[in-house]
Amino acid sequence: METPANSAGKTVALVVAAGSGSRAAGDLPKQYVRIGGKALLAHAVDHLRHPGIDEVRVVIGPGQEALYAEAIGARSLPSPVVGGTARQQSVRNGLEAMASEGGVGRVLIHDAARPFLPSRVINALLESLGANEGAVPVLPVVDSLAHGGDVLGEPVSRDRLLRVQTPQAFRFGTILAAHRRWPGDVGATDDAQVARSAGLEVALVDGDVSLEKLTFPEDFGRAEARLSASLVSRTGLGFDVHAFADGEELWLGGLLIPHSRGLKGHSDADVVLHTLTDAILGAIGEGDIGDHFPPSDPQWRGAASSIFLEHARDLVATKGGRIDHVDVTIICEAPRIGPHRDAMRARVAALLRLPVTRVSIKATTTERLGFTGRGEGIAAQAVATVRILETE
């Protein structure tokens, strides 16, 4: 057995998300199935945010770049590594990419299909690596075991049997060397098997039932129910107003509306999408639209307001939340909103990835009183109901 490499260096979590099929969701790889408003992969990455982990890397399957980008959203991660046809090859590709950059001392290799990783398991693994070449989380086998067939066969003793989970933690140099020696034509169930084949000793730490692997449709149903039970309801309010101006286009609810004048603003001045954005940001405690898209920034001059609304939608998903319902009231004398209302609802629903039944758009006037009553502009107010994971 080779001498263990020095574990000095950064600690990296390597998430294996290179599967190409799923028994849970048809043709969609299960790591991209959405649970609680965000992809399984995103949950796995977020649960690896830990003071003892310096960086998170992801291995994806060939051709999954677009799915990966949509799942990760605005999270700042290194470029993904493309995996191989088998899990062991995918892990090795990830390890080799890390080796080429250097500076890695420890690695936690984790499956995206085990997204709900408790911090205490990470703590235990990192502590164990101080004295061991590798460590894995395990749970005891509690169910009765028996041989199978057409009828129930002889019982199997549970003594000394363990259920092995991920992440599996190793000193980087030793697990890289073990993967390099592993025969490419032999499958490996996990990285602990690769490590043991190279003569490495792998210590045990307590696993957690929340690390159960999601495989079948009922697993995803239970995970969805678990997350839903952890969500709290929040409400946000939005209000916006823009003045009419000659020579401008009129954008309302993501639609170009025929009218003699448009609204004046730094972006496309879509008062409906602006107020909706503020309502959603308010519901999740993320300030207002100006905090995220300052009007002083020239890059947003003339920008489509759909960008702002999609950003707010993605922030909700990043927090593990979901948008339940939005309601907008447009206040103006002209143009008439009725002929465009259904199209607006459909457009907003598409931007928020909601059924149209969860989007309400109404219109009213101020009986010719005030700013809008004099036909000087359009105002809008919105309410957004959001459920989000409680963080305190």
Coordinates of N, CA, C and O in Angstrom, one line a residue, residues 139-263:
L139 N -25.5 3.2 8.4 CA -26.6 3.0 9.2 C -26.8 1.5 9.4 O -26.4 0.7 8.5
P140 N -27.2 1.0 10.6 CA -27.4 -0.4 10.8 C -28.6 -0.9 10.0 O -29.5 -0.2 9.6
V141 N -28.6 -2.2 9.6 CA -29.7 -2.8 9.0 C -30.7 -3.3 10.0 O -30.4 -4.0 10.9
V142 N -31.9 -2.8 10.0 CA -32.9 -3.0 11.0 C -34.0 -4.0 10.5 O -34.7 -4.6 11.3
D143 N -34.2 -4.1 9.2 CA -35.3 -5.0 8.7 C -34.8 -6.4 8.7 O -33.6 -6.7 8.6
S144 N -35.7 -7.4 8.8 CA -35.3 -8.8 8.6 C -34.9 -9.0 7.1 O -35.4 -8.4 6.2
L145 N -33.9 -9.9 7.0 CA -33.4 -10.2 5.6 C -33.6 -11.7 5.3 O -33.5 -12.5 6.2
A146 N -33.8 -12.0 4.1 CA -34.0 -13.4 3.7 C -33.6 -13.5 2.2 O -33.6 -12.5 1.4
H147 N -33.3 -14.7 1.8 CA -33.0 -15.0 0.4 C -34.4 -14.9 -0.4 O -35.4 -15.3 0.2
G148 N -34.3 -14.5 -1.6 CA -35.5 -14.4 -2.4 C -35.8 -15.5 -3.4 O -35.1 -16.5 -3.4
G149 N -36.8 -15.3 -4.2 CA -37.2 -16.3 -5.2 C -38.7 -16.3 -5.4 O -39.3 -15.2 -5.1
D150 N -39.3 -17.3 -5.8 CA -40.7 -17.4 -6.0 C -41.4 -17.3 -4.6 O -42.5 -16.8 -4.5
V151 N -40.8 -17.9 -3.6 CA -41.3 -17.8 -2.2 C -40.1 -17.4 -1.3 O -39.0 -17.4 -1.7
L152 N -40.5 -17.0 -0.1 CA -39.5 -16.5 0.8 C -38.5 -17.6 1.2 O -38.9 -18.7 1.5
G153 N -37.2 -17.2 1.1 CA -36.1 -18.2 1.4 C -35.6 -18.1 2.8 O -36.3 -17.5 3.7
E154 N -34.5 -18.7 3.0 CA -33.9 -18.7 4.3 C -33.5 -17.3 4.8 O -33.1 -16.5 4.0
P155 N -33.6 -17.1 6.1 CA -33.2 -15.8 6.6 C -31.7 -15.6 6.5 O -30.9 -16.5 6.5
V156 N -31.3 -14.3 6.5 CA -29.9 -13.9 6.4 C -29.6 -13.1 7.7 O -30.4 -12.2 8.1
S157 N -28.6 -13.4 8.4 CA -28.2 -12.7 9.6 C -27.9 -11.2 9.3 O -27.2 -10.9 8.3
R158 N -28.4 -10.4 10.2 CA -28.1 -8.9 10.1 C -26.8 -8.5 10.8 O -26.4 -7.4 10.7
D159 N -26.3 -9.5 11.5 CA -25.1 -9.2 12.3 C -23.9 -8.6 11.4 O -23.6 -9.2 10.3
R160 N -23.4 -7.5 11.7 CA -22.3 -6.9 11.0 C -22.6 -6.4 9.6 O -21.7 -6.1 8.8
L161 N -23.9 -6.3 9.3 CA -24.3 -5.7 8.1 C -24.6 -4.2 8.2 O -25.3 -3.8 9.2
L162 N -24.2 -3.4 7.3 CA -24.4 -2.0 7.4 C -24.9 -1.4 6.1 O -24.6 -2.0 5.0
R163 N -25.7 -0.4 6.1 CA -26.1 0.4 4.9 C -25.1 1.5 4.8 O -25.0 2.4 5.6
V164 N -24.4 1.6 3.6 CA -23.4 2.6 3.4 C -24.0 3.7 2.6 O -24.7 3.5 1.6
Q165 N -23.7 4.9 3.0 CA -24.3 6.1 2.4 C -23.2 7.0 1.8 O -22.0 6.6 1.9
T166 N -23.5 8.1 1.3 CA -22.5 9.2 0.9 C -23.0 10.5 1.6 O -24.1 10.6 2.0
P167 N -22.0 11.4 1.7 CA -20.7 11.5 1.1 C -19.7 10.6 1.7 O -19.8 10.3 2.9
Q168 N -18.7 10.2 0.9 CA -17.6 9.4 1.4 C -16.4 10.3 1.3 O -16.1 10.8 0.3
A169 N -15.7 10.4 2.4 CA -14.6 11.3 2.6 C -13.2 10.6 2.5 O -13.1 9.5 3.1
F170 N -12.3 11.2 1.8 CA -10.9 10.6 1.7 C -9.9 11.7 1.6 O -10.1 12.8 1.2
R171 N -8.7 11.3 2.0 CA -7.5 12.1 1.6 C -7.4 12.1 0.1 O -7.4 11.0 -0.5
F172 N -7.2 13.2 -0.5 CA -7.3 13.3 -1.9 C -6.3 12.4 -2.7 O -6.7 11.7 -3.6
G173 N -5.1 12.5 -2.3 CA -4.0 11.7 -3.0 C -4.3 10.2 -3.0 O -4.0 9.5 -4.0
T174 N -4.8 9.7 -1.8 CA -4.9 8.3 -1.7 C -6.1 7.8 -2.5 O -6.0 6.7 -3.2
I175 N -7.2 8.5 -2.6 CA -8.4 8.0 -3.3 C -8.1 8.2 -4.8 O -8.6 7.4 -5.6
L176 N -7.4 9.3 -5.2 CA -7.0 9.4 -6.6 C -6.2 8.3 -7.1 O -6.4 7.7 -8.2
A177 N -5.2 7.9 -6.3 CA -4.3 6.7 -6.7 C -5.1 5.5 -6.8 O -4.9 4.6 -7.7
A178 N -6.1 5.3 -5.8 CA -6.9 4.1 -5.9 C -7.8 4.0 -7.1 O -7.9 3.0 -7.8
H179 N -8.3 5.1 -7.5 CA -9.1 5.2 -8.8 C -8.3 4.9 -10.0 O -8.7 4.3 -11.0
R180 N -7.1 5.4 -10.0 CA -6.2 5.2 -11.1 C -5.8 3.7 -11.3 O -5.5 3.3 -12.4
R181 N -5.8 3.0 -10.2 CA -5.4 1.6 -10.2 C -6.7 0.7 -10.5 O -6.5 -0.5 -10.8
W182 N -7.8 1.2 -10.3 CA -9.0 0.4 -10.5 C -9.2 0.0 -11.9 O -9.1 0.8 -12.8
P183 N -9.5 -1.3 -12.2 CA -9.6 -1.8 -13.6 C -10.9 -1.2 -14.2 O -12.0 -1.2 -13.7
G184 N -10.7 -0.6 -15.4 CA -11.8 0.1 -16.0 C -13.0 -0.7 -16.5 O -14.1 -0.2 -16.7
D185 N -12.8 -2.0 -16.6 CA -13.9 -2.9 -17.1 C -14.6 -3.5 -15.9 O -15.5 -4.4 -16.1
V186 N -14.3 -3.1 -14.7 CA -15.0 -3.6 -13.5 C -15.8 -2.5 -12.9 O -15.3 -1.4 -12.6
G187 N -17.1 -2.8 -12.6 CA -18.0 -1.8 -11.9 C -17.7 -1.7 -10.5 O -17.2 -2.6 -9.8
A188 N -17.9 -0.5 -9.9 CA -17.7 -0.3 -8.4 C -19.0 0.3 -7.9 O -19.6 1.2 -8.5
T189 N -19.4 -0.3 -6.7 CA -20.7 0.2 -6.2 C -20.5 1.6 -5.5 O -21.5 2.4 -5.5
D190 N -19.3 1.8 -5.0 CA -19.1 3.1 -4.4 C -17.6 3.4 -4.3 O -16.8 2.5 -4.7
D191 N -17.2 4.5 -3.8 CA -15.8 4.8 -3.7 C -15.1 4.1 -2.6 O -13.8 3.9 -2.6
A192 N -15.8 3.7 -1.5 CA -15.2 2.9 -0.5 C -14.7 1.6 -1.0 O -13.7 1.1 -0.6
Q193 N -15.5 1.0 -2.0 CA -15.0 -0.3 -2.6 C -13.7 -0.1 -3.3 O -12.8 -0.9 -3.2
V194 N -13.6 1.1 -4.0 CA -12.3 1.4 -4.8 C -11.2 1.6 -3.8 O -10.1 1.1 -4.0
A195 N -11.5 2.3 -2.7 CA -10.5 2.5 -1.6 C -10.0 1.2 -1.0 O -8.8 1.0 -0.9
R196 N -10.9 0.3 -0.6 CA -10.5 -0.9 0.0 C -9.7 -1.8 -0.9 O -8.8 -2.5 -0.5
S197 N -10.1 -1.8 -2.2 CA -9.3 -2.6 -3.2 C -7.8 -2.2 -3.2 O -7.0 -3.0 -3.6
A198 N -7.6 -0.9 -2.9 CA -6.2 -0.4 -2.9 C -5.5 -0.6 -1.5 O -4.4 -0.1 -1.3
G199 N -6.2 -1.2 -0.6 CA -5.6 -1.4 0.7 C -5.9 -0.3 1.7 O -5.3 -0.3 2.8
L200 N -6.7 0.6 1.4 CA -7.0 1.7 2.3 C -8.0 1.3 3.4 O -8.9 0.5 3.1
E201 N -7.8 1.8 4.6 CA -8.7 1.5 5.7 C -9.7 2.6 5.7 O -9.4 3.8 5.7
V202 N -11.0 2.3 5.8 CA -12.1 3.2 5.7 C -12.8 3.2 7.0 O -13.4 2.1 7.4
A203 N -12.8 4.3 7.8 CA -13.5 4.4 9.0 C -15.0 4.6 8.9 O -15.5 5.0 7.8
L204 N -15.7 4.3 9.9 CA -17.2 4.5 9.9 C -17.6 5.6 10.8 O -17.1 5.8 11.9
V205 N -18.6 6.4 10.3 CA -19.3 7.4 11.2 C -20.8 7.2 11.1 O -21.3 6.5 10.2
D206 N -21.5 7.7 12.0 CA -23.0 7.6 12.0 C -23.6 8.3 10.8 O -23.3 9.5 10.5
G207 N -24.4 7.5 10.0 CA -25.1 8.1 8.9 C -26.4 8.8 9.4 O -26.6 9.1 10.6
D208 N -27.4 9.0 8.5 CA -28.6 9.7 8.8 C -29.7 9.2 7.9 O -29.5 9.0 6.7
V209 N -30.9 9.0 8.5 CA -32.0 8.5 7.6 C -32.4 9.6 6.6 O -33.0 9.2 5.5
S210 N -32.1 10.8 6.8 CA -32.4 11.8 5.8 C -31.5 11.7 4.5 O -31.8 12.4 3.5
L211 N -30.5 10.9 4.6 CA -29.6 10.6 3.5 C -30.1 9.5 2.6 O -29.3 9.0 1.7
E212 N -31.3 9.0 2.8 CA -31.8 7.9 1.9 C -31.7 8.3 0.5 O -32.1 9.5 0.1
K213 N -31.3 7.4 -0.3 CA -31.2 7.7 -1.8 C -32.6 7.7 -2.4 O -33.5 6.9 -2.2
L214 N -32.8 8.7 -3.3 CA -34.1 8.9 -4.0 C -34.0 8.2 -5.3 O -33.1 8.5 -6.1
T215 N -34.8 7.2 -5.5 CA -34.7 6.3 -6.7 C -36.1 6.1 -7.4 O -36.2 6.3 -8.6
F216 N -37.1 5.8 -6.6 CA -38.4 5.5 -7.2 C -39.4 6.6 -7.0 O -39.1 7.5 -6.2
P217 N -40.5 6.6 -7.8 CA -41.4 7.8 -7.7 C -41.9 8.0 -6.3 O -42.1 9.2 -5.9
E218 N -42.1 7.0 -5.5 CA -42.6 7.2 -4.2 C -41.6 7.8 -3.3 O -41.9 8.5 -2.4
D219 N -40.3 7.7 -3.6 CA -39.2 8.3 -2.9 C -39.4 9.9 -3.1 O -39.2 10.6 -2.1
F220 N -39.6 10.2 -4.3 CA -39.7 11.7 -4.6 C -41.0 12.2 -4.0 O -41.0 13.4 -3.5
G221 N -42.1 11.4 -3.9 CA -43.3 11.9 -3.3 C -43.1 12.2 -1.8 O -43.5 13.2 -1.2
R222 N -42.3 11.3 -1.1 CA -42.0 11.5 0.3 C -41.2 12.7 0.5 O -41.3 13.4 1.5
A223 N -40.2 12.9 -0.4 CA -39.3 14.0 -0.2 C -40.1 15.3 -0.4 O -39.8 16.3 0.3
E224 N -41.0 15.3 -1.4 CA -41.8 16.5 -1.6 C -42.7 16.8 -0.4 O -42.8 18.0 0.1
A225 N -43.3 15.8 0.2 CA -44.1 16.0 1.4 C -43.3 16.5 2.6 O -43.7 17.3 3.3
R226 N -42.1 15.9 2.7 CA -41.2 16.4 3.8 C -40.8 17.8 3.7 O -40.9 18.6 4.7
L227 N -40.5 18.3 2.5 CA -40.1 19.7 2.3 C -41.4 20.6 2.5 O -41.3 21.6 3.1
S228 N -42.5 20.1 2.0 CA -43.7 20.9 2.1 C -44.1 21.2 3.6 O -44.5 22.3 4.0
A229 N -43.8 20.2 4.4 CA -44.1 20.3 5.8 C -43.2 21.3 6.5 O -43.5 21.8 7.6
S230 N -42.0 21.6 5.9 CA -41.0 22.5 6.4 C -41.2 23.9 5.9 O -40.5 24.8 6.4
L231 N -42.1 24.1 5.0 CA -42.2 25.5 4.4 C -43.2 26.3 5.2 O -44.2 25.9 5.8
V232 N -42.9 27.6 5.3 CA -43.7 28.6 6.0 C -44.2 29.6 4.9 O -43.5 29.9 3.9
S233 N -45.4 30.1 5.1 CA -46.0 31.0 4.1 C -45.6 32.4 4.4 O -45.6 32.9 5.5
R234 N -45.3 33.1 3.3 CA -44.9 34.5 3.4 C -45.7 35.3 2.4 O -46.0 34.7 1.3
T235 N -46.0 36.5 2.6 CA -46.7 37.4 1.7 C -45.9 38.6 1.4 O -45.3 39.2 2.4
G236 N -45.8 39.0 0.2 CA -45.1 40.3 -0.2 C -46.0 41.2 -1.0 O -46.9 40.7 -1.7
L237 N -45.8 42.5 -0.8 CA -46.6 43.5 -1.5 C -45.7 44.3 -2.5 O -44.5 44.5 -2.2
G238 N -46.2 44.6 -3.6 CA -45.5 45.5 -4.6 C -46.3 46.6 -5.1 O -47.6 46.5 -5.2
F239 N -45.7 47.7 -5.4 CA -46.4 48.8 -6.0 C -45.4 49.5 -6.9 O -44.2 49.7 -6.6
D240 N -45.9 50.0 -8.1 CA -45.1 50.7 -9.0 C -45.9 51.6 -9.9 O -47.1 51.4 -10.0
V241 N -45.3 52.6 -10.4 CA -46.0 53.6 -11.2 C -45.0 54.1 -12.3 O -43.8 54.3 -12.0
H242 N -45.5 54.3 -13.5 CA -44.7 54.9 -14.5 C -45.6 55.9 -15.3 O -46.8 55.7 -15.5
A243 N -44.9 57.0 -15.8 CA -45.6 58.0 -16.5 C -45.6 57.7 -18.0 O -44.7 57.0 -18.5
F244 N -46.6 58.1 -18.7 CA -46.7 58.0 -20.2 C -45.6 58.9 -20.8 O -45.3 60.0 -20.2
A245 N -45.1 58.5 -21.9 CA -44.2 59.4 -22.7 C -44.4 59.1 -24.2 O -44.7 58.0 -24.6
D246 N -44.3 60.1 -25.0 CA -44.4 60.0 -26.4 C -43.2 59.2 -27.0 O -42.1 59.3 -26.4
G247 N -43.4 58.4 -28.0 CA -42.3 57.7 -28.7 C -41.9 56.5 -27.9 O -40.8 55.9 -28.3
E248 N -42.6 56.0 -26.9 CA -42.2 54.8 -26.2 C -43.2 53.7 -26.5 O -44.4 53.9 -26.8
E249 N -42.7 52.5 -26.4 CA -43.6 51.3 -26.5 C -44.3 51.0 -25.2 O -43.7 51.3 -24.1
L250 N -45.5 50.5 -25.2 CA -46.2 50.1 -24.0 C -46.1 48.6 -23.7 O -46.7 47.8 -24.4
W251 N -45.3 48.3 -22.7 CA -45.2 46.9 -22.3 C -46.0 46.7 -21.0 O -45.7 47.4 -20.0
L252 N -46.9 45.8 -21.0 CA -47.6 45.4 -19.8 C -47.7 43.9 -19.6 O -48.2 43.2 -20.5
G253 N -47.3 43.4 -18.5 CA -47.4 42.0 -18.2 C -46.7 41.1 -19.2 O -47.0 40.0 -19.5
G254 N -45.6 41.7 -19.7 CA -44.7 40.9 -20.7 C -45.2 41.0 -22.1 O -44.7 40.3 -22.9
L255 N -46.3 41.8 -22.3 CA -46.8 41.9 -23.7 C -46.7 43.3 -24.2 O -46.7 44.3 -23.5
L256 N -46.5 43.4 -25.5 CA -46.4 44.7 -26.2 C -47.9 45.1 -26.6 O -48.5 44.4 -27.4
I257 N -48.4 46.2 -25.9 CA -49.8 46.5 -26.1 C -49.9 47.7 -27.0 O -49.2 48.7 -26.9
P258 N -50.7 47.6 -28.1 CA -50.9 48.7 -29.0 C -51.5 50.0 -28.2 O -52.6 49.8 -27.6
H259 N -50.9 51.1 -28.3 CA -51.4 52.3 -27.7 C -50.6 53.5 -28.2 O -49.5 53.4 -28.8
S260 N -51.2 54.7 -28.1 CA -50.6 55.9 -28.6 C -49.4 56.3 -27.9 O -48.5 57.0 -28.5
R261 N -49.2 55.9 -26.7 CA -48.1 56.3 -25.9 C -47.6 55.1 -25.1 O -48.4 54.2 -24.8
G262 N -46.3 55.1 -24.7 CA -45.8 54.1 -23.9 C -45.4 54.6 -22.5 O -45.7 55.8 -22.2
L263 N -44.8 53.8 -21.7 CA -44.4 54.2 -20.4 C -42.9 54.5 -20.3 O -42.1 53.8 -21.0

